[in-house]
Amino acid sequence: MKALTTTALLEADTTSRVSLFGPTSGDEGFVSLRVEGEFVELSLIARPGTADALRTLARAAEEAAAVLDRIAETTPDGDA
């Protein structure tokens, strides 16, 4: 992965979408995973052979969501 550090706040209306850019002559194609909010758009580009990196990212996102659920269950108003 090429290095870039940035911070963006996920909001309840944050959206995500996956787009396939199929192979062309001389290019194996790729998938774009976009996460979009009001002020930011993050696009991750994944080429064939990098599926495990996306799976690792998905597992980390699931873990983070579970932690947020636990926080919401333990706070009086349901917010962190």
GROMACS .gro file of C-alpha atoms in nm:
model
   80
    1MET     CA    1   0.000   0.000   0.000
    2LYS     CA    2   0.119   0.348  -0.072
    3ALA     CA    3   0.121   0.558   0.243
    4LEU     CA    4  -0.126   0.835   0.311
    5THR     CA    5  -0.261   0.937   0.647
    6THR     CA    6  -0.588   1.124   0.672
    7THR     CA    7  -0.875   1.160   0.914
    8ALA     CA    8  -1.244   1.185   0.839
    9LEU     CA    9  -1.544   1.153   1.067
   10LEU     CA   10  -1.796   0.889   0.963
   11GLU     CA   11  -2.152   1.015   1.000
   12ALA     CA   12  -2.477   0.821   0.998
   13ASP     CA   13  -2.538   0.920   0.634
   14THR     CA   14  -2.194   0.809   0.510
   15THR     CA   15  -2.234   0.593   0.201
   16SER     CA   16  -2.015   0.341   0.028
   17ARG     CA   17  -2.015   0.183  -0.315
   18VAL     CA   18  -1.811  -0.061  -0.515
   19SER     CA   19  -1.737  -0.009  -0.884
   20LEU     CA   20  -1.574  -0.258  -1.118
   21PHE     CA   21  -1.335  -0.133  -1.382
   22GLY     CA   22  -1.298  -0.436  -1.604
   23PRO     CA   23  -0.983  -0.550  -1.778
   24THR     CA   24  -0.871  -0.377  -2.094
   25SER     CA   25  -0.584  -0.455  -2.325
   26GLY     CA   26  -0.267  -0.418  -2.120
   27ASP     CA   27  -0.453  -0.368  -1.789
   28GLU     CA   28  -0.595  -0.634  -1.556
   29GLY     CA   29  -0.874  -0.411  -1.425
   30PHE     CA   30  -0.950  -0.309  -1.068
   31VAL     CA   31  -1.224  -0.245  -0.815
   32SER     CA   32  -1.288   0.092  -0.656
   33LEU     CA   33  -1.433   0.105  -0.305
   34ARG     CA   34  -1.566   0.454  -0.232
   35VAL     CA   35  -1.668   0.589   0.106
   36GLU     CA   36  -1.848   0.921   0.074
   37GLY     CA   37  -1.963   1.179   0.324
   38GLU     CA   38  -2.066   1.542   0.308
   39PHE     CA   39  -1.712   1.680   0.301
   40VAL     CA   40  -1.493   1.387   0.202
   41GLU     CA   41  -1.469   1.104  -0.046
   42LEU     CA   42  -1.223   0.821   0.004
   43SER     CA   43  -1.153   0.587  -0.283
   44LEU     CA   44  -0.957   0.265  -0.238
   45ILE     CA   45  -0.833   0.098  -0.556
   46ALA     CA   46  -0.780  -0.277  -0.541
   47ARG     CA   47  -0.625  -0.479  -0.820
   48PRO     CA   48  -0.648  -0.857  -0.864
   49GLY     CA   49  -0.438  -1.030  -0.600
   50THR     CA   50  -0.530  -0.782  -0.325
   51ALA     CA   51  -0.861  -0.936  -0.213
   52ASP     CA   52  -0.709  -1.048   0.117
   53ALA     CA   53  -0.621  -0.687   0.201
   54LEU     CA   54  -0.986  -0.589   0.147
   55ARG     CA   55  -1.102  -0.880   0.360
   56THR     CA   56  -0.869  -0.767   0.639
   57LEU     CA   57  -1.010  -0.414   0.612
   58ALA     CA   58  -1.365  -0.553   0.625
   59ARG     CA   59  -1.284  -0.755   0.939
   60ALA     CA   60  -1.137  -0.445   1.105
   61ALA     CA   61  -1.448  -0.244   1.013
   62GLU     CA   62  -1.674  -0.516   1.159
   63GLU     CA   63  -1.466  -0.517   1.478
   64ALA     CA   64  -1.489  -0.137   1.506
   65ALA     CA   65  -1.867  -0.152   1.452
   66ALA     CA   66  -1.901  -0.414   1.727
   67VAL     CA   67  -1.705  -0.193   1.967
   68LEU     CA   68  -1.931   0.101   1.883
   69ASP     CA   69  -2.236  -0.118   1.950
   70ARG     CA   70  -2.095  -0.210   2.292
   71ILE     CA   71  -2.025   0.155   2.371
   72ALA     CA   72  -2.381   0.250   2.276
   73GLU     CA   73  -2.518  -0.027   2.501
   74THR     CA   74  -2.325   0.101   2.801
   75THR     CA   75  -2.396   0.474   2.775
   76PRO     CA   76  -2.715   0.619   2.926
   77ASP     CA   77  -2.832   0.800   2.609
   78GLY     CA   78  -2.706   0.543   2.359
   79ASP     CA   79  -2.439   0.778   2.223
   80ALA     CA   80  -2.066   0.752   2.271
   0.00000   0.00000   0.00000
